[in-house]
Coordinates of C-alpha atoms and ligand atoms in Angstrom, one line a residue:
X683 CA -6.6 55.7 -99.8
X684 CA -8.4 57.1 -96.7
X685 CA -8.7 53.6 -95.4
X686 CA -5.0 53.0 -95.9
X687 CA -4.0 56.3 -94.3
X688 CA -6.2 55.4 -91.3
X689 CA -4.6 52.0 -91.0
X690 CA -1.1 53.5 -91.1
X691 CA -2.1 56.2 -88.6
X692 CA -3.2 53.5 -86.2
X693 CA 0.3 52.0 -86.3
X694 CA 2.2 55.2 -86.5
X695 CA 0.4 56.5 -83.3
X696 CA 2.4 53.9 -81.4
X697 CA 5.2 56.4 -81.7
X698 CA 3.3 58.5 -79.2
X699 CA 2.9 56.5 -76.0
X700 CA 0.0 57.3 -73.8
X701 CA 0.6 59.0 -70.5
X702 CA 0.5 55.9 -68.4
X703 CA 2.9 54.2 -70.8
X704 CA 5.3 57.2 -70.6
X705 CA 5.1 57.0 -66.8
X706 CA 6.0 53.3 -66.9
X707 CA 9.0 53.9 -69.2
X708 CA 10.1 56.9 -67.1
X709 CA 9.8 55.0 -63.8
X710 CA 11.8 52.1 -65.1
X711 CA 14.5 54.3 -66.6
X712 CA 14.6 56.4 -63.4
X713 CA 14.9 53.2 -61.4
X714 CA 17.7 52.0 -63.6
X715 CA 19.6 55.3 -63.3
X716 CA 18.9 55.5 -59.6
X717 CA 20.4 52.1 -59.0
X718 CA 23.4 53.0 -61.2
X719 CA 24.0 56.2 -59.2
X720 CA 23.4 54.6 -55.8
X721 CA 26.0 51.9 -56.6
X722 CA 28.4 54.2 -58.4
X723 CA 31.1 53.9 -55.6
X724 CA 31.2 50.1 -55.9
X725 CA 31.0 49.9 -59.7
X726 CA 34.3 49.2 -61.3
X727 CA 36.0 52.1 -63.1
X728 CA 37.1 49.6 -65.8
X729 CA 36.3 46.0 -66.6
X730 CA 36.1 43.6 -69.4
X731 CA 33.5 40.8 -69.6
X732 CA 33.4 37.7 -71.6
X733 CA 30.5 39.2 -73.6
X734 CA 32.2 42.6 -74.1
X735 CA 29.0 43.9 -75.7
X736 CA 28.5 41.1 -78.2
X737 CA 25.1 40.3 -76.8
X738 CA 23.8 43.5 -78.5
X739 CA 23.8 41.5 -81.8
X740 CA 21.4 38.9 -80.3
X741 CA 18.7 41.5 -80.5
X742 CA 18.8 42.9 -84.1
X743 CA 16.8 45.9 -85.2
X744 CA 13.5 44.6 -86.6
X745 CA 9.7 45.2 -86.8
X746 CA 9.2 43.4 -83.5
X747 CA 9.2 45.6 -80.4
X748 CA 10.7 44.5 -77.1
X749 CA 9.7 45.6 -73.6
X750 CA 11.4 48.5 -71.8
X751 CA 12.6 45.8 -69.2
X752 CA 14.4 43.9 -71.9
X753 CA 15.9 47.0 -73.3
X754 CA 17.3 48.0 -69.9
X755 CA 18.6 44.5 -69.5
X756 CA 20.5 44.8 -72.7
X757 CA 21.9 48.1 -71.7
X758 CA 22.9 46.8 -68.3
X759 CA 24.5 43.6 -69.5
X760 CA 26.0 44.5 -72.8
X761 CA 26.7 48.2 -72.7
X762 CA 27.2 49.3 -69.1
X763 CA 28.9 46.1 -68.0
X764 CA 32.2 46.4 -69.9
X765 CA 34.8 48.9 -70.8
X766 CA 35.5 52.2 -69.0
X767 CA 32.9 53.6 -66.7
X768 CA 33.3 57.3 -67.3
X769 CA 30.9 58.1 -64.5
X770 CA 33.0 56.4 -61.9
X771 CA 35.1 58.5 -59.6
X772 CA 37.8 55.9 -60.1
X773 CA 38.2 57.0 -63.7
X774 CA 41.6 58.7 -63.6
X775 CA 42.6 58.0 -67.2
X776 CA 42.4 60.1 -70.4
X777 CA 40.5 63.3 -69.5
X778 CA 37.3 62.5 -67.7
X779 CA 34.5 64.8 -66.6
X780 CA 32.1 62.4 -65.1
X781 CA 28.7 63.7 -66.3
X782 CA 26.8 65.7 -63.6
X783 CA 23.2 64.6 -63.0
X784 CA 21.3 67.8 -63.9
X785 CA 22.9 67.7 -67.4
X786 CA 20.8 64.6 -68.0
X787 CA 17.7 66.6 -67.0
X788 CA 18.7 69.3 -69.5
X789 CA 19.2 66.7 -72.2
X790 CA 15.8 65.1 -71.3
X791 CA 14.0 68.5 -71.6
X792 CA 15.9 69.3 -74.8
X793 CA 14.8 66.0 -76.3
X794 CA 11.2 66.3 -75.2
X795 CA 10.7 69.8 -76.6
X796 CA 13.2 69.2 -79.4
X797 CA 13.9 72.9 -79.5
X798 CA 15.9 73.8 -82.5
X799 CA 18.8 75.9 -81.3
X800 CA 20.4 76.4 -84.7
X801 CA 18.6 79.5 -85.8
X802 CA 17.5 82.5 -83.9
X803 CA 14.2 82.5 -85.8
X804 CA 13.4 78.9 -84.7
X805 CA 14.0 79.4 -81.1
X806 CA 15.2 82.8 -80.0
X807 CA 15.3 81.7 -76.4
X808 CA 17.4 78.6 -77.0
X809 CA 19.8 80.6 -79.2
X810 CA 20.1 83.3 -76.6
X811 CA 20.8 80.7 -74.0
X812 CA 23.7 79.2 -76.0
X813 CA 25.0 82.7 -76.8
X814 CA 24.8 83.6 -73.2
X815 CA 27.0 80.6 -72.3
X816 CA 29.4 81.5 -75.0
X817 CA 29.6 85.1 -73.8
X818 CA 30.3 83.8 -70.3
X819 CA 33.2 81.7 -71.5
X820 CA 34.5 84.6 -73.7
X821 CA 34.5 86.8 -70.6
X822 CA 36.3 84.1 -68.6
X823 CA 39.1 84.1 -71.1
X824 CA 39.3 87.9 -71.6
X825 CA 37.7 88.2 -75.1
X826 CA 35.9 91.5 -75.6
X827 CA 32.1 91.3 -75.2
X828 CA 31.5 93.5 -78.2
X829 CA 33.2 91.4 -80.8
X830 CA 33.7 87.9 -79.6
X831 CA 31.4 85.0 -80.5
X832 CA 31.6 81.2 -80.6
X833 CA 29.8 77.9 -80.9
X834 CA 28.9 75.0 -78.6
X835 CA 30.3 72.0 -80.4
X836 CA 30.2 68.3 -79.7
X837 CA 33.8 68.5 -78.3
X838 CA 37.3 69.8 -78.6
X839 CA 38.1 68.1 -81.9
X840 CA 35.3 69.8 -83.8
X841 CA 36.1 73.0 -82.0
X842 CA 39.7 72.8 -83.3
X843 CA 38.4 72.1 -86.8
X844 CA 36.1 75.2 -86.7
X845 CA 39.0 77.3 -85.3
X846 CA 41.4 76.2 -88.0
X847 CA 38.9 76.7 -90.8
X848 CA 38.2 80.2 -89.5
X849 CA 41.9 81.1 -89.4
X850 CA 42.4 79.6 -92.9
X851 CA 39.5 81.7 -94.4
X852 CA 40.5 84.9 -92.6
X853 CA 43.9 84.7 -94.1
X854 CA 42.3 84.0 -97.5
X855 CA 44.6 81.0 -97.9
X856 CA 44.0 79.4 -101.3
X857 CA 45.0 75.9 -102.2
X858 CA 48.1 77.2 -104.1
X859 CA 49.3 78.7 -100.7
X860 CA 48.9 75.6 -98.7
X861 CA 52.3 74.2 -99.3
X862 CA 53.9 77.4 -98.0
X863 CA 51.6 78.0 -95.0
X864 CA 53.3 77.1 -91.7
X865 CA 51.6 75.8 -88.6
X866 CA 53.5 75.9 -85.3
X867 CA 52.8 73.3 -82.6
X868 CA 54.8 71.4 -80.1
X869 CA 55.1 67.6 -79.8
X870 CA 52.5 67.8 -77.0
X871 CA 49.7 69.3 -79.1
X872 CA 46.6 67.1 -79.1
X873 CA 46.3 64.9 -82.2
X874 CA 42.9 66.3 -83.0
X875 CA 44.7 69.5 -84.2
X876 CA 46.6 67.5 -86.9
X877 CA 43.4 65.6 -87.8
X878 CA 41.6 69.0 -88.2
X879 CA 44.4 70.3 -90.5
X880 CA 43.9 67.3 -92.7
X881 CA 40.2 67.6 -92.8
X882 CA 40.5 71.4 -93.5
X883 CA 42.5 70.5 -96.6
X884 CA 45.7 71.7 -95.1
X885 CA 47.5 68.3 -95.0
X886 CA 50.2 69.6 -97.2
X887 CA 51.0 72.7 -95.1
X888 CA 54.3 72.9 -93.3
X889 CA 54.2 71.7 -89.7
X890 CA 56.8 72.9 -87.3
X891 CA 57.2 71.2 -84.0
X892 CA 58.7 73.8 -81.7
X893 CA 60.9 72.3 -79.0
X894 CA 59.6 72.2 -75.4
X895 CA 61.4 72.8 -72.1
X896 CA 61.8 70.2 -69.4
X897 CA 58.3 70.9 -68.3
X898 CA 56.9 70.1 -71.8
X899 CA 56.0 73.8 -72.5
X900 CA 56.7 75.5 -75.8
X901 CA 60.0 77.4 -75.9
X902 CA 58.7 80.8 -76.9
X903 CA 62.1 82.0 -78.0
X904 CA 62.5 79.0 -80.3
X905 CA 59.1 79.8 -81.8
X906 CA 60.2 83.3 -82.6
X907 CA 63.4 82.2 -84.2
X908 CA 61.6 79.5 -86.3
X909 CA 59.1 82.1 -87.5
X910 CA 61.8 84.5 -88.5
X911 CA 63.7 81.8 -90.4
X912 CA 60.5 80.6 -92.1
X913 CA 59.8 84.2 -93.2
X914 CA 63.3 84.5 -94.6
X915 CA 62.8 81.3 -96.6
X916 CA 59.7 82.7 -98.3
X917 CA 57.2 80.6 -96.3
X918 CA 54.0 82.0 -94.9
X919 CA 53.8 81.6 -91.1
X920 CA 50.2 81.4 -90.5
X921 CA 48.9 79.6 -87.3
X922 CA 50.3 79.1 -83.8
X923 CA 48.7 76.3 -81.7
X924 CA 49.4 76.6 -78.0
X925 CA 47.9 74.5 -75.2
X926 CA 46.5 75.5 -71.8
X927 CA 46.7 72.0 -70.2
X928 CA 48.3 69.4 -72.4
X929 CA 46.7 65.9 -72.5
X930 CA 49.9 64.1 -71.5
X931 CA 51.0 66.2 -68.5
X932 CA 48.6 69.1 -68.2
X933 CA 51.3 71.6 -69.1
X934 CA 50.3 75.2 -69.9
X935 CA 52.4 76.8 -72.6
X936 CA 53.7 80.4 -72.0
X937 CA 50.6 82.0 -73.6
X938 CA 51.5 85.6 -72.9
X939 CA 54.9 85.3 -74.6
X940 CA 53.4 83.3 -77.5
X941 CA 50.6 85.8 -77.8
X942 CA 53.2 88.6 -78.2
X943 CA 55.1 86.7 -80.8
X944 CA 51.9 86.0 -82.7
X945 CA 51.0 89.7 -82.6
X946 CA 54.5 90.8 -83.7
X947 CA 54.4 88.5 -86.8
X948 CA 50.7 88.9 -87.4
X949 CA 49.9 85.2 -87.1
X950 CA 46.7 83.6 -86.0
X951 CA 47.0 82.5 -82.3
X952 CA 44.9 79.5 -81.3
X953 CA 44.8 78.1 -77.8
X954 CA 43.7 74.6 -77.0
X955 CA 42.2 74.9 -73.5
X956 CA 39.9 71.9 -74.1
X957 CA 41.1 70.4 -70.8
X958 CA 42.5 73.4 -68.9
X959 CA 40.1 76.2 -69.8
X960 CA 37.6 76.0 -66.9
X961 CA 40.4 76.1 -64.4
X962 CA 40.3 79.9 -65.1
X963 CA 37.3 79.9 -62.7
X964 CA 39.6 79.4 -59.8
X965 CA 42.6 81.2 -58.4
X966 CA 45.0 78.2 -58.7
X967 CA 44.1 78.0 -62.4
X968 CA 44.4 81.7 -63.1
X969 CA 47.9 81.6 -61.6
X970 CA 49.1 79.3 -64.3
X971 CA 46.9 80.1 -67.3
X972 CA 47.8 83.7 -68.3
X973 CA 47.4 85.3 -71.6
X974 CA 44.2 83.7 -73.1
X975 CA 43.0 87.2 -74.0
X976 CA 45.8 87.4 -76.6
X977 CA 44.4 84.5 -78.6
X978 CA 42.4 84.8 -81.8
X979 CA 40.5 81.6 -81.1
X980 CA 40.3 79.2 -78.1
X981 CA 38.7 75.9 -77.5
X982 CA 37.4 74.7 -74.1
X983 CA 35.4 71.6 -73.3
X984 CA 32.5 71.7 -70.8
X985 CA 32.5 67.9 -70.9
X986 CA 35.9 68.1 -69.3
X987 CA 36.4 71.0 -66.9
X988 CA 32.7 71.6 -66.2
X989 CA 32.1 67.9 -65.6
X990 CA 29.3 67.6 -68.3
X991 CA 28.6 64.3 -70.0
X992 CA 30.4 63.7 -73.2
X993 CA 29.3 65.8 -76.2
X994 CA 30.0 69.4 -75.1
X995 CA 32.9 71.5 -76.4
X996 CA 33.2 75.1 -77.4
X997 CA 35.1 77.3 -79.9
X998 CA 35.4 80.9 -79.0
X999 CA 36.7 83.5 -81.5
X1000 CA 37.8 87.0 -80.6
X1001 CA 36.4 88.5 -83.7
X1002 CA 33.1 86.6 -84.1
X1003 CA 32.5 88.0 -87.6
X1004 CA 35.4 85.9 -88.8
X1005 CA 33.7 82.8 -87.5
X1006 CA 30.5 83.9 -89.1
X1007 CA 32.1 84.6 -92.5
X1008 CA 33.6 81.1 -92.6
X1009 CA 30.4 79.2 -91.7
X1010 CA 27.4 81.2 -92.8
X1011 CA 25.5 79.9 -95.8
X1012 CA 22.2 80.9 -97.4
X1013 CA 19.6 78.5 -98.7
X1014 CA 16.4 79.5 -100.4
X1015 CA 14.3 77.3 -98.3
X1016 CA 15.6 79.1 -95.2
X1017 CA 14.6 82.5 -96.4
X1018 CA 12.0 83.0 -93.7
X1019 CA 14.6 82.6 -91.0
X1020 CA 16.6 85.6 -92.4
X1021 CA 13.8 88.0 -91.5
X1022 CA 14.1 87.6 -87.8
X1023 CA 17.7 87.9 -86.6
X1024 CA 18.7 89.7 -83.4
X1025 CA 21.7 87.6 -82.5
X1026 CA 24.2 85.2 -84.2
X1027 CA 22.6 81.9 -85.0
X1028 CA 24.7 78.7 -84.1
X1029 CA 24.0 77.3 -87.6
X1030 CA 26.0 80.3 -89.0
X1031 CA 28.9 79.7 -86.7
X1032 CA 29.6 76.0 -87.2
X1033 CA 29.4 73.2 -89.9
X1034 CA 26.1 72.0 -88.3
X1035 CA 22.6 72.9 -89.3
X1036 CA 20.3 70.5 -87.4
X1037 CA 21.9 70.1 -84.0
X1038 CA 21.3 69.0 -80.5
X1039 CA 20.2 71.8 -78.1
X1040 CA 23.5 71.5 -76.2
X1041 CA 23.1 74.7 -74.3
X1042 CA 20.5 73.3 -71.9
X1043 CA 22.7 70.5 -70.5
X1044 CA 25.2 73.2 -69.6
X1045 CA 22.9 76.1 -68.6
X1046 CA 20.6 74.0 -66.3
X1047 CA 23.3 72.7 -63.9
X1048 CA 25.1 76.1 -63.8
X1049 CA 21.8 77.7 -62.8
X1050 CA 20.7 74.9 -60.5
X1051 CA 24.0 74.6 -58.5
X1052 CA 25.4 78.1 -59.0
X1053 CA 29.1 78.4 -59.8
X1054 CA 30.4 77.7 -56.3
X1055 CA 30.5 73.9 -56.3
X1056 CA 32.1 73.9 -59.7
X1057 CA 34.8 76.2 -58.5
X1058 CA 35.3 74.1 -55.3
X1059 CA 35.5 70.9 -57.3
X1060 CA 38.1 72.4 -59.7
X1061 CA 40.3 73.6 -56.8
X1062 CA 39.9 70.3 -55.1
X1063 CA 41.1 68.4 -58.2
X1064 CA 44.2 70.6 -58.4
X1065 CA 45.0 69.9 -54.8
X1066 CA 44.3 66.2 -55.0
X1067 CA 46.8 66.0 -57.9
X1068 CA 49.4 67.8 -55.9
X1069 CA 48.7 65.5 -52.9
X1070 CA 49.1 62.5 -55.1
X1071 CA 52.3 64.0 -56.6
X1072 CA 53.8 64.2 -53.1
X1073 CA 52.5 60.9 -51.8
X1074 CA 53.5 58.7 -54.8
X1075 CA 57.1 59.8 -54.4
X1076 CA 57.1 58.1 -51.0
X1077 CA 57.1 54.8 -52.8
X1078 CA 60.7 53.9 -53.3
X1079 CA 61.6 53.6 -57.0
X1080 CA 58.9 56.0 -58.2
X1081 CA 59.9 58.7 -60.7
X1082 CA 57.5 61.6 -61.4
X1083 CA 57.2 64.0 -64.3
X1084 CA 56.9 67.8 -63.8
X1085 CA 55.1 69.3 -60.9
X1086 CA 51.5 69.5 -62.2
X1087 CA 50.3 72.9 -63.4
X1088 CA 46.7 71.6 -63.2
X1089 CA 45.4 68.1 -62.5
X1090 CA 47.2 65.8 -64.8
X1091 CA 50.6 64.3 -64.0
X1092 CA 52.9 61.4 -65.1
X1093 CA 54.9 58.9 -63.1
X1094 CA 56.7 55.6 -63.5
X1095 CA 58.3 53.0 -61.4
X1096 CA 62.0 52.1 -61.9
X1097 CA 62.4 48.4 -60.9
X1098 CA 65.6 47.2 -59.4
X1099 CA 66.0 44.9 -62.3
X1100 CA 64.6 44.7 -65.8
X1101 CA 63.2 47.1 -68.3
X1102 CA 61.2 50.0 -66.7
X1103 CA 59.0 50.4 -69.7
X1104 CA 57.9 46.7 -69.6
X1105 CA 57.4 46.9 -65.8
X1106 CA 55.2 50.0 -66.1
X1107 CA 53.2 48.5 -69.0
X1108 CA 52.5 45.5 -66.8
X1109 CA 51.7 47.8 -63.9
X1110 CA 49.0 49.6 -65.9
X1111 CA 47.6 46.3 -67.0
X1112 CA 47.4 45.1 -63.4
X1113 CA 45.7 48.3 -62.3
X1114 CA 43.2 48.0 -65.1
X1115 CA 42.6 44.3 -64.3
X1116 CA 41.8 45.3 -60.7
X1117 CA 39.4 47.9 -62.1
X1118 CA 38.6 49.9 -59.0
X1119 CA 40.5 52.7 -60.5
X1120 CA 41.4 53.3 -64.2
X1121 CA 44.7 54.8 -65.2
X1122 CA 46.1 55.1 -68.7
X1123 CA 49.6 55.5 -70.0
X1124 CA 51.5 57.5 -72.6
X1125 CA 54.9 57.6 -74.2
X1126 CA 57.0 60.8 -74.0
X1127 CA 60.4 60.9 -75.7
X1128 CA 59.9 57.2 -76.2
X1129 CA 59.6 56.5 -72.5
X1130 CA 56.6 54.8 -71.0
X1131 CA 54.8 56.8 -68.4
X1132 CA 51.6 56.2 -66.4
X1133 CA 49.2 59.2 -66.4
X1134 CA 46.9 60.4 -63.6
X1135 CA 44.1 62.7 -64.7
X1136 CA 42.0 64.0 -61.8
X1137 CA 39.0 65.7 -63.4
X1138 CA 36.0 63.5 -62.8
X1139 CA 33.8 65.4 -60.4
X1140 CA 33.4 62.3 -58.3
X1141 CA 37.1 62.0 -57.5
X1142 CA 37.8 62.9 -53.9
X1143 CA 40.4 62.2 -51.3
X1144 CA 39.3 58.6 -50.7
X1145 CA 39.8 57.8 -54.5
X1146 CA 43.3 59.2 -54.4
X1147 CA 44.1 57.2 -51.3
X1148 CA 42.7 54.1 -53.0
X1149 CA 44.8 54.8 -56.1
X1150 CA 48.0 55.1 -54.0
X1151 CA 47.1 51.9 -52.2
X1152 CA 46.4 49.9 -55.4
X1153 CA 49.6 51.2 -57.1
X1154 CA 51.7 50.3 -54.0
X1155 CA 50.2 46.8 -53.9
X1156 CA 50.6 46.1 -57.6
X1157 CA 54.2 47.3 -57.6
X1158 CA 54.9 44.9 -54.8
X1159 CA 53.1 42.1 -56.6
X1160 CA 55.0 42.6 -59.8
X1161 CA 58.3 43.0 -58.1
X1162 CA 57.8 39.5 -56.6
X1163 CA 57.1 37.8 -60.0
Ligands
PLP2302 C1 44.1 69.1 -74.8 C2 43.0 68.5 -75.6 N1 42.6 69.0 -76.8 C3 41.6 68.5 -77.6 C4 41.0 67.3 -77.2 C5 39.9 66.8 -78.1 O1 38.7 66.9 -77.4 P1 37.4 66.0 -77.7 O2 37.8 64.6 -77.2 O3 36.4 66.6 -76.9 O4 37.2 66.0 -79.2 C6 41.4 66.7 -76.0 C7 40.8 65.4 -75.6 O5 41.1 64.8 -74.6 C8 42.4 67.3 -75.2 O6 42.8 66.7 -74.1

């Protein structure tokens, strides 16, 4: 047996490369990332290739190793070459963040030390770091330091799920109550909320879509009326979902009024600030996002407004005990961990047990840069969007949506002849084919609109000028055909 163990050990030790091998891998990976970043301005924001990633399958997982050079080649040709380039400043679609460089250093260190940030006992420092980030966000939105708590999630969708489950359990909703429980949204609520409802077992609950005003914001009065009417019919108004920065147009619902209504009727108030939340760091954002302190729970995504790479969201709950009560579980094999608790452990505040040490990719850049460049970038993005909003209207035939609250807006071109929806659909396709910038579209009240989302930290004035130029050219081209 010893012989066999030794033989296996020899092979298994290959999992621990020697120092010079590590240096070689590091050098090559650093060179690859250096070249990616040095060329970022000329790389397309979107492109398709003939391969479209299929080449990945030519190198199946097997016992046979391949070199780091070959690995980087595969990544370059079959992963990085096609699709959206979320790191590109030209990415003006969906809700981009970009992925600031020091987050990669945080991830690297988190992976090397593999610190377990799930339980206080396992890494008090890592847990304190995550809790400190959560406290900082709670303070930003006006939640009391003494009671509030939260969790760093993989993104807004999971944060929504955690919020909904916490509200469900706090209200002690049982399955027999589900059909009478009422959720209040608007048409503009992010679809992850509805997905979360379904996953939380609440798919049979009553969903009310409260009407929006011309700026796509919830009509608070209509919400109040609907709640009163639901109460009269014996239903159980339970959860209000408002948004601070909708995905379609970046609209901020009237949070203060909604908060008052929630309080009056004793209904859980949840704010989706996945996109808009970090704009609270700047004056322009504070002017439009008012009333977050009235929420019971709120989500915000560092991988959006703090420009982190994908994989960073947050759920914040005013009364952290409620979050804990919904997600805490004991297991006998974890009994040692229970003896050393000075702070909430992330594993008690989310569905996850083993988890990535997400705090480091957020904490490291905040400490390394300080807040000032983040604030400048957020203000810049708001102003760039306003600039685009003004400039795009100089193109004859352009129709715009509401004046942007934050950094997302919609527009469309009305051609002299033909169907505007078809024209704008082709316009988006042409812009994507060009690939230097990437825009996406949406449908509102069954009308096709093009969206501009200015949140990648690499978007600056030159990108916006380029976007205007490309849009102008493509409209001209399509008008001639
Ligand atoms: C307003 C809003 N809420 C929630 C989400 C879901 O967040 P995630 O993609 O991080 O799961 C998004 C995503 O774009 C969003 O824009």
